[in-house]
mmCIF file of C-alpha atoms (C1' of nucleotides) in Angstrom:
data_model
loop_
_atom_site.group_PDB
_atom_site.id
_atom_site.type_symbol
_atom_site.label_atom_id
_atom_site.label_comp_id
_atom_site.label_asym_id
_atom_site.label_seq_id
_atom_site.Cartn_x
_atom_site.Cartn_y
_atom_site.Cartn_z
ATOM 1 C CA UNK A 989 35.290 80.634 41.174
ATOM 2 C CA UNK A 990 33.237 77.721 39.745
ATOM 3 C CA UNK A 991 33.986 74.306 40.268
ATOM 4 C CA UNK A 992 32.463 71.515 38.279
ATOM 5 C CA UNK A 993 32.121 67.993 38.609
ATOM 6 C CA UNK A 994 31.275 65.950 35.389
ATOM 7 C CA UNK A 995 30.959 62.451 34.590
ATOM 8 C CA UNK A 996 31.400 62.496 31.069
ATOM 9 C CA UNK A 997 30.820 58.375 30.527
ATOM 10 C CA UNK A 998 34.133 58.151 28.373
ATOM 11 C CA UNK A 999 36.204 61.195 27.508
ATOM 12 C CA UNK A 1000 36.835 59.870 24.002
ATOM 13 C CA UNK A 1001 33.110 60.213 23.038
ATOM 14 C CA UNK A 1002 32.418 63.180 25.119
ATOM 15 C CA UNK A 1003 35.586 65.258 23.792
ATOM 16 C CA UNK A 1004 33.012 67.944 21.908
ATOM 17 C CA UNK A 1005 30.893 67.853 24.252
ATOM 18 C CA UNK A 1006 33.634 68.688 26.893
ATOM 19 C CA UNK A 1007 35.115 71.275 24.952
ATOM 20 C CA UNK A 1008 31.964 72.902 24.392
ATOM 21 C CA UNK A 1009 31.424 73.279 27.619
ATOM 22 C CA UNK A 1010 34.553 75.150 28.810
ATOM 23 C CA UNK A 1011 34.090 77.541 26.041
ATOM 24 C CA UNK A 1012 30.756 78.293 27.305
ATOM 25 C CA UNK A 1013 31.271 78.372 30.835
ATOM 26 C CA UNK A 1014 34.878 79.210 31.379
ATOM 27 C CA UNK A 1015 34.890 77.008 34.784
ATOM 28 C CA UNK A 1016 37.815 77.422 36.488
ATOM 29 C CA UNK A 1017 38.407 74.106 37.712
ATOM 30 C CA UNK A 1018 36.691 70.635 36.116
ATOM 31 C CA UNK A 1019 36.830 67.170 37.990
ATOM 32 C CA UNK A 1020 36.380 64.798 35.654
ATOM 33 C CA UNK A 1021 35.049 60.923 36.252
ATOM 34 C CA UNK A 1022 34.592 58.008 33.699
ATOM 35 C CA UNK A 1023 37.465 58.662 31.289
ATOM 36 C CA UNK A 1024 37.186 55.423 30.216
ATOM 37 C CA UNK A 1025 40.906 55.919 28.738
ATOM 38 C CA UNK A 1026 44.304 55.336 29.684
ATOM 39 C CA UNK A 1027 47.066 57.253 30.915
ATOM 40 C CA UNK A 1028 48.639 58.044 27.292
ATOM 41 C CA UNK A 1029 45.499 57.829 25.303
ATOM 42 C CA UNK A 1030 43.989 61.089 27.676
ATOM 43 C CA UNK A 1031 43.251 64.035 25.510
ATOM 44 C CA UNK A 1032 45.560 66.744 26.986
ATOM 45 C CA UNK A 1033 46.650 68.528 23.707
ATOM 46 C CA UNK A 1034 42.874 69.219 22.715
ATOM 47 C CA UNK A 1035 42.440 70.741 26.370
ATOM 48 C CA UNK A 1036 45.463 72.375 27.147
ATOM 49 C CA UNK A 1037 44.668 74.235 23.504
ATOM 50 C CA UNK A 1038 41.031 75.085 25.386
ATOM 51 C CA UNK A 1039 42.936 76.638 27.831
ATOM 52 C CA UNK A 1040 42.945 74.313 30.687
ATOM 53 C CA UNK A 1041 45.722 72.875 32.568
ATOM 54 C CA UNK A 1042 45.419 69.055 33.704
ATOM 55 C CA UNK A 1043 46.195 66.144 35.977
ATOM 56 C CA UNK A 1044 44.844 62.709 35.397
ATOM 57 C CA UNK A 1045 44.871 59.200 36.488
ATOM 58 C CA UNK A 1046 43.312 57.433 33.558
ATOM 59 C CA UNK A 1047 42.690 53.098 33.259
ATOM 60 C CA UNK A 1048 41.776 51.394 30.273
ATOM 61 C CA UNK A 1049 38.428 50.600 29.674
ATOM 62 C CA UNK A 1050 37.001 51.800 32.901
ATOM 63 C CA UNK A 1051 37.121 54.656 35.617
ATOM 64 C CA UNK A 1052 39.706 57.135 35.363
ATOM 65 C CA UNK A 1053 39.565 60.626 37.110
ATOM 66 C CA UNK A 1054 40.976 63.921 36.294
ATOM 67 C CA UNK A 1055 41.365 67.953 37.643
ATOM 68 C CA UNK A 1056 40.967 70.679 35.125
ATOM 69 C CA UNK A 1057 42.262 74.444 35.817
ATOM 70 C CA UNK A 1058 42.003 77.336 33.463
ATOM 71 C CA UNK A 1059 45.078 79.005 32.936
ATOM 72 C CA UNK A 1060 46.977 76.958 35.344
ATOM 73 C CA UNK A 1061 48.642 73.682 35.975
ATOM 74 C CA UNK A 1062 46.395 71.955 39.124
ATOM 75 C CA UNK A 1063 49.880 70.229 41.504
ATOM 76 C CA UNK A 1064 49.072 66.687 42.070
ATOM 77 C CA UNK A 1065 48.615 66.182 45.526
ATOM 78 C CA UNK A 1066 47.657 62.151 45.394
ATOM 79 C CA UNK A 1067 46.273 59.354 43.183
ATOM 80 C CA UNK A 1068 44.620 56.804 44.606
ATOM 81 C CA UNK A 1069 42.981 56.270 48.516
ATOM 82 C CA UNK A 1070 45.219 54.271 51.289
ATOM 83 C CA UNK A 1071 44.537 51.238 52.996
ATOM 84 C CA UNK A 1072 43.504 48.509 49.867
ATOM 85 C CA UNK A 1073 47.339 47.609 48.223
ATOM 86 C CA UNK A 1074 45.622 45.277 45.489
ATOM 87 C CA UNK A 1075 43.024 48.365 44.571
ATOM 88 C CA UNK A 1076 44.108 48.993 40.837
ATOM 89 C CA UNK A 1077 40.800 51.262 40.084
ATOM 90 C CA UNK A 1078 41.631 54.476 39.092
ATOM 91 C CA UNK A 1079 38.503 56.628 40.947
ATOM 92 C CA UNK A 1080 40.812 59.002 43.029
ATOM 93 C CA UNK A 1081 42.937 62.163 42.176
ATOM 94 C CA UNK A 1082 43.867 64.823 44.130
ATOM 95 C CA UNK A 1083 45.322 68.528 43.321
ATOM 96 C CA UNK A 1084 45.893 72.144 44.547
ATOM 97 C CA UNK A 1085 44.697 74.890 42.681
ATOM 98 C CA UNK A 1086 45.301 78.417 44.045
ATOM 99 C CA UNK A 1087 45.659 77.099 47.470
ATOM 100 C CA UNK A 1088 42.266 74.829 47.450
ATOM 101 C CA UNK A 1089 42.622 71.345 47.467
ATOM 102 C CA UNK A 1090 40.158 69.631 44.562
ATOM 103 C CA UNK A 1091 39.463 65.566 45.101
ATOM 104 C CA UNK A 1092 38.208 64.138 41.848
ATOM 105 C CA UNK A 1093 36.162 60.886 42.803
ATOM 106 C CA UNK A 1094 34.357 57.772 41.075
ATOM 107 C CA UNK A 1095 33.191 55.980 43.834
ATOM 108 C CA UNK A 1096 32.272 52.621 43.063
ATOM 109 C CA UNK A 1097 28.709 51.664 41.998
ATOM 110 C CA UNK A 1098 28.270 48.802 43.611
ATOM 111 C CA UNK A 1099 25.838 46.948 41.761
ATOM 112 C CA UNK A 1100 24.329 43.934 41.989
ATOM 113 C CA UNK A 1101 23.788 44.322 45.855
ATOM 114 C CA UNK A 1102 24.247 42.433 47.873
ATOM 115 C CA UNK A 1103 28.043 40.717 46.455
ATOM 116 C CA UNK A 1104 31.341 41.316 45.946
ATOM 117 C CA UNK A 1105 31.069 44.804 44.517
ATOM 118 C CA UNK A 1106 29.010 46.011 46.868
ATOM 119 C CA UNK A 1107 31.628 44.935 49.560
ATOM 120 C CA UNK A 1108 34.028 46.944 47.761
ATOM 121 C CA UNK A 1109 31.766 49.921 47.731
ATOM 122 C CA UNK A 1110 31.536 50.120 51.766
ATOM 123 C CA UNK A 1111 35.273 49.405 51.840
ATOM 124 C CA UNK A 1112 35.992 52.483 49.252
ATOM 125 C CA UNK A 1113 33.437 54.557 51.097
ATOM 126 C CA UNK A 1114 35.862 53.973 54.734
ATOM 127 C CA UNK A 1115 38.881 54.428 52.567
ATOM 128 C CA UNK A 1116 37.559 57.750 51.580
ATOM 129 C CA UNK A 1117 36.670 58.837 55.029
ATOM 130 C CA UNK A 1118 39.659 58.459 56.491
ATOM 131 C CA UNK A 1119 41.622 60.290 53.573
ATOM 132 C CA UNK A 1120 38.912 63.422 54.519
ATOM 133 C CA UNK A 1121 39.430 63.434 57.754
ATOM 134 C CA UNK A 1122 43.032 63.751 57.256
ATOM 135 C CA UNK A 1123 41.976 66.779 55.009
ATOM 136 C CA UNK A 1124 40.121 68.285 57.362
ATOM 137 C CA UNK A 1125 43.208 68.768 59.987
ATOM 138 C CA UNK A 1126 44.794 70.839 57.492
ATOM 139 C CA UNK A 1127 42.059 73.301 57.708
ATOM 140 C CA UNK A 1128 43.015 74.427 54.398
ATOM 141 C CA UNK A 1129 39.906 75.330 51.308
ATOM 142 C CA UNK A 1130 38.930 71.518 50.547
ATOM 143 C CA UNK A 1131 35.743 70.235 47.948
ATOM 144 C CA UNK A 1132 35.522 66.461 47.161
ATOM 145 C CA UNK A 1133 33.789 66.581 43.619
ATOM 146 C CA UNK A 1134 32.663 63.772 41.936
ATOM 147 C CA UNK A 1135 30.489 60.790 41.692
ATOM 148 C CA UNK A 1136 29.279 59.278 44.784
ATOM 149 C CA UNK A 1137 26.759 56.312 43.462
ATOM 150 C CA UNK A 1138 24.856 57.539 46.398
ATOM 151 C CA UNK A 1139 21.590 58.716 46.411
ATOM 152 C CA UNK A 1140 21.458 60.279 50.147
ATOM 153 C CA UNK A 1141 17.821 61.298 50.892
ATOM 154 C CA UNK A 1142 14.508 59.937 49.415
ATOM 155 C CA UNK A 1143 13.588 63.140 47.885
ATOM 156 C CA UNK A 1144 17.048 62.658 45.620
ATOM 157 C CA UNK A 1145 15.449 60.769 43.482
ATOM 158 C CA UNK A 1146 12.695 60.966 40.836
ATOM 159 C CA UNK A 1147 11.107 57.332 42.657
ATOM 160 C CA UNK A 1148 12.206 55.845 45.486
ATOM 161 C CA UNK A 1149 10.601 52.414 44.444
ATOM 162 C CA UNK A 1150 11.778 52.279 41.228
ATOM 163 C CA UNK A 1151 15.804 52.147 43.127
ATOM 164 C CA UNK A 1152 15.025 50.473 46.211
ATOM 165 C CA UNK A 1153 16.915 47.521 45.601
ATOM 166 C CA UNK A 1154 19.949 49.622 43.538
ATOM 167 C CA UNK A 1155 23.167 49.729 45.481
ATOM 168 C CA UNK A 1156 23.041 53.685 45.086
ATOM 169 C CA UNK A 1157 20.068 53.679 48.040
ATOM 170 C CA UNK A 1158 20.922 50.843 50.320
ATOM 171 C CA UNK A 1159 21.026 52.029 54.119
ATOM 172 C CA UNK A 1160 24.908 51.203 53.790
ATOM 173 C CA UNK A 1161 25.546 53.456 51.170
ATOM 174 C CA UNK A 1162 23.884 56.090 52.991
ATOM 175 C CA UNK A 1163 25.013 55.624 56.235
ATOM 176 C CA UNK A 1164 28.359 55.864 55.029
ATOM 177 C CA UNK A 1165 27.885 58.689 52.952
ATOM 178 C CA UNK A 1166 26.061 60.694 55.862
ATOM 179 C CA UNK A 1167 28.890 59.478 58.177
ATOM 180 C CA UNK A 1168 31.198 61.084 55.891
ATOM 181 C CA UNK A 1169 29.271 64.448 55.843
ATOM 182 C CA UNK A 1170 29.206 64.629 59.169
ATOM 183 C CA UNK A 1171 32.697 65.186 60.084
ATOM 184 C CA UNK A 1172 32.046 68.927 59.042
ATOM 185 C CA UNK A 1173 31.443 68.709 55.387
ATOM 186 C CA UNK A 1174 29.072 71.051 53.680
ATOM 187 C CA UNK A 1175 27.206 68.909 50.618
ATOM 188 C CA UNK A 1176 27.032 72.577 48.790
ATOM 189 C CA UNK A 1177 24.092 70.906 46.374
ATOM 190 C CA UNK A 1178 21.744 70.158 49.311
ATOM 191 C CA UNK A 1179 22.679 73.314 51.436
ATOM 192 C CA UNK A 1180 21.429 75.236 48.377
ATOM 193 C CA UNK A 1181 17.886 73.161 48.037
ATOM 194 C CA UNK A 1182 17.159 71.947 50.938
ATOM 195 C CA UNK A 1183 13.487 70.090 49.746
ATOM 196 C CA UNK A 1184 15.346 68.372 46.746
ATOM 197 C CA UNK A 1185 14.275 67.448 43.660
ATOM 198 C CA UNK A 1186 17.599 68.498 42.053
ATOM 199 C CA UNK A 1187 18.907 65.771 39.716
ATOM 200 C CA UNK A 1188 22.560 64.965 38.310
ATOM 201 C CA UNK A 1189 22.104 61.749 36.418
ATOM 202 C CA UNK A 1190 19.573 60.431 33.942
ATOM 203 C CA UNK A 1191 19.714 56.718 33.003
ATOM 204 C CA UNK A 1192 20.151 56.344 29.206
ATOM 205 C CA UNK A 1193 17.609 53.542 29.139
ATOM 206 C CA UNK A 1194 13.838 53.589 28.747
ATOM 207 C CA UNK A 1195 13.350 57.539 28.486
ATOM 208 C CA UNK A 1196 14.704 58.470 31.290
ATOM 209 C CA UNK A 1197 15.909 62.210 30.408
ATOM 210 C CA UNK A 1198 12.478 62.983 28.559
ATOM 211 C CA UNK A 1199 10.562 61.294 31.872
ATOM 212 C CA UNK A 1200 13.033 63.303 34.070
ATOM 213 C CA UNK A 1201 13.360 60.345 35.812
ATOM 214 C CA UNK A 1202 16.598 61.443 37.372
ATOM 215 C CA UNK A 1203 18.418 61.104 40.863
ATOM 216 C CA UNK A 1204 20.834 62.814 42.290
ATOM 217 C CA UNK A 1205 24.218 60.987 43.098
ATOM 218 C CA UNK A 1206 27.391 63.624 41.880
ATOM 219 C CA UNK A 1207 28.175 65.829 45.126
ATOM 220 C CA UNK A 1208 30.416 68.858 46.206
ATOM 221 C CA UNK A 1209 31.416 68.513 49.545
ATOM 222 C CA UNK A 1210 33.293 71.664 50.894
ATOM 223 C CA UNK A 1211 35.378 71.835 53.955
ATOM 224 C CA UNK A 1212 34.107 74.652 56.654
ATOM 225 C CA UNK A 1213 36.217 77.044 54.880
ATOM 226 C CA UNK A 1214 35.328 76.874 51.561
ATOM 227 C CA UNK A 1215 31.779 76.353 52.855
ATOM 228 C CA UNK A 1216 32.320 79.877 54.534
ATOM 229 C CA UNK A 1217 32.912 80.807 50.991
ATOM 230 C CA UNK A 1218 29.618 79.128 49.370
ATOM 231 C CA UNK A 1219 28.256 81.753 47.160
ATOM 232 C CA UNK A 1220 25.575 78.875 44.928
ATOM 233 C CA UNK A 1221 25.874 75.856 43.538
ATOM 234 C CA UNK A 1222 23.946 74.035 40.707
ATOM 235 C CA UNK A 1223 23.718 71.341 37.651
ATOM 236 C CA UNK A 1224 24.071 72.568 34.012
ATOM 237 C CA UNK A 1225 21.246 70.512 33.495
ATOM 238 C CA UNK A 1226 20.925 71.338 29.540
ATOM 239 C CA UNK A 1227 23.647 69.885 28.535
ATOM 240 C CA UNK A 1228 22.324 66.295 29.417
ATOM 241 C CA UNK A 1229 19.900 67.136 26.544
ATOM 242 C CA UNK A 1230 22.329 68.003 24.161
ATOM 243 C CA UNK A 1231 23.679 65.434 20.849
ATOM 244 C CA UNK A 1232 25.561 62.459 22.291
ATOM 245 C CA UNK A 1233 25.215 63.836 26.133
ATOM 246 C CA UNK A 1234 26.952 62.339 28.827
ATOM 247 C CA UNK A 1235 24.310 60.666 31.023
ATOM 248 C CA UNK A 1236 25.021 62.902 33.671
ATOM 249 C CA UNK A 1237 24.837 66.921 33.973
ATOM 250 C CA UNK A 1238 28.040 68.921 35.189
ATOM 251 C CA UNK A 1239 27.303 69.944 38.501
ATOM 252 C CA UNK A 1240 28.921 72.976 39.631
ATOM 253 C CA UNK A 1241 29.621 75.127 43.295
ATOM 254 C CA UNK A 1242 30.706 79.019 42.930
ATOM 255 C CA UNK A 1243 32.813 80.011 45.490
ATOM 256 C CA UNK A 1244 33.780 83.375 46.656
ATOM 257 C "C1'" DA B 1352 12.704 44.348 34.024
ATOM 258 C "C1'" DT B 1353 15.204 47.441 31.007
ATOM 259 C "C1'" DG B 1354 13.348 50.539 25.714
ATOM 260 C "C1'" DT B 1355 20.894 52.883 25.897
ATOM 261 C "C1'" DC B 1356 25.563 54.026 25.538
ATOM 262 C "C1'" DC B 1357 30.628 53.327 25.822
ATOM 263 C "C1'" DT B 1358 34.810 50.465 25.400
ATOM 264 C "C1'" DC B 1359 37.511 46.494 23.911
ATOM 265 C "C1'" DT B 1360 38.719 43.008 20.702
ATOM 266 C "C1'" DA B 1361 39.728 42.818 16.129
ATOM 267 C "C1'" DC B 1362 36.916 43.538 11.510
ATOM 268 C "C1'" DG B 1363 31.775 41.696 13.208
ATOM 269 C "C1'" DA B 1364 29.171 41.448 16.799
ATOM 270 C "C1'" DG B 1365 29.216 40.210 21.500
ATOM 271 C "C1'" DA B 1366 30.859 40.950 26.421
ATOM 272 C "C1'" DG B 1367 31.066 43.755 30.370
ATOM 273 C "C1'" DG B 1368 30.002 47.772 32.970
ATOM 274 C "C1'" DA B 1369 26.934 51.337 34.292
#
DNA sequence: ATGTCCTCTACGAGAGGA
């Protein structure tokens, strides 16, 4: 089965673009970040018609999350991480599908650095670690898709002077993201190319996606037993190129 | 530092976020 995560950077815009792509790829499950859109205002006629059942936990303006599942109806297993009461965001949403558990996830961005939204980063990043640890004692199929806003390694990205300052690649942000990994996550993208040099994101702004000046910051991390199941993983990378693209690719993990 | 894009408000262009 493939599983994508996609930050389509407002699901208004990118409706064609979205639709396009599950004719063309027939994934079976789609975590989408960035709706951009609110609860009522999310498109579900035009993707139920593609085929696709969905879940989503939409916000106007920004964030919003959703799951995706052809030919089925993902169960909602949670919206929203524990342990921050006043947190209105909408950057979590989690499902079943088949009997593995799918996390859609916008974590924040956290820029400027150092401030307030940086703070709020960290916080979200603990907040999300405790949720997957909890995950992990089910020892059930388990892969957190989404967008991290973490760039974990120096060779995930196309210059590490040009972000050295960008909340994506402070030590904090990696730290916890590497913290996370390490209670027995599998990040399927890296296990797959190990040297890097794999990109998910190109900045719209000064030529990025012709410079491939990209970095790589939208992860699958699998449990041990969907890792056992880890046949490849990948990013659609042409469809960044494509007529009003998303800034970043889908990013995908086939699992046995 | 920013050459772009998306959304909202509210009908025209600017603010805010990424």
């Amino acid at each position: 089965m493939k599983i994508v995560t996609y930050n389509v950077n407002g699901i208004k815009a990118r409706l064609p673009r979205l639709l396009e792509y599950l004719a063309e790829q027939q994934p079976d499950v789609v975590c989408l970040q960035e709706l951009k859109a609110s609860d009522e205002t999310f498109p579900v006629k035009d993707i139920e018609a593609a085929g696709y059942g969905a879940v989503w936990h939409g916000q106007k303006s920004w964030n919003g999350v959703a799951v995706l599942a052809k030919g089925t109806a993902p169960v909602e297993r949670q919206r929203g991480l524990a342990g921050e009461v006043e947190d209105e965001h909408s950057r979590y949403l989690e499902a079943e599908v088949g009997g593995t558990v799918i996390a859609s996830i916008y974590l924040p961005n956290g820029n400027p650095q150092p401030g307030p939204k940086f703070d709020y980063k960290l916080r979200w990043i603990d907040r999300l670690r405790a949720r997957a640890l909890d995950l992990l004692a089910e020892e059930v199929p388990v892969v957190l898709a989404g967008d991290y806003n973490v760039i974990p390694n120096d060779d995930d990205t196309y210059s590490v002077r040009a972000m050295q300052e960008d909340a994506l690649m402070q030590p904090e942000s990696r730290a916890g993201f590497r913290s996370l990994v390490a209670q027995g996550w599998t990040d399927a993208l890296r296990t797959r190319n190990p040297k890097g040099g794999i990109w998910t994101f190109w900045d719209y702004q000064a030529g990025a996606w012709q410079r491939d000046a990209g970095f790589r910051i939208d992860h699958l991390l699998l449990s041990p037993i969907a890792a056992d199941r880890l046949v490849d993983a990948g990013v659609d990378k042409d469809y960044r190129g494509r007529e009003k693209a998303s800034d970043h690719a889908p990013t995908w993990v086939r699992l046995r």
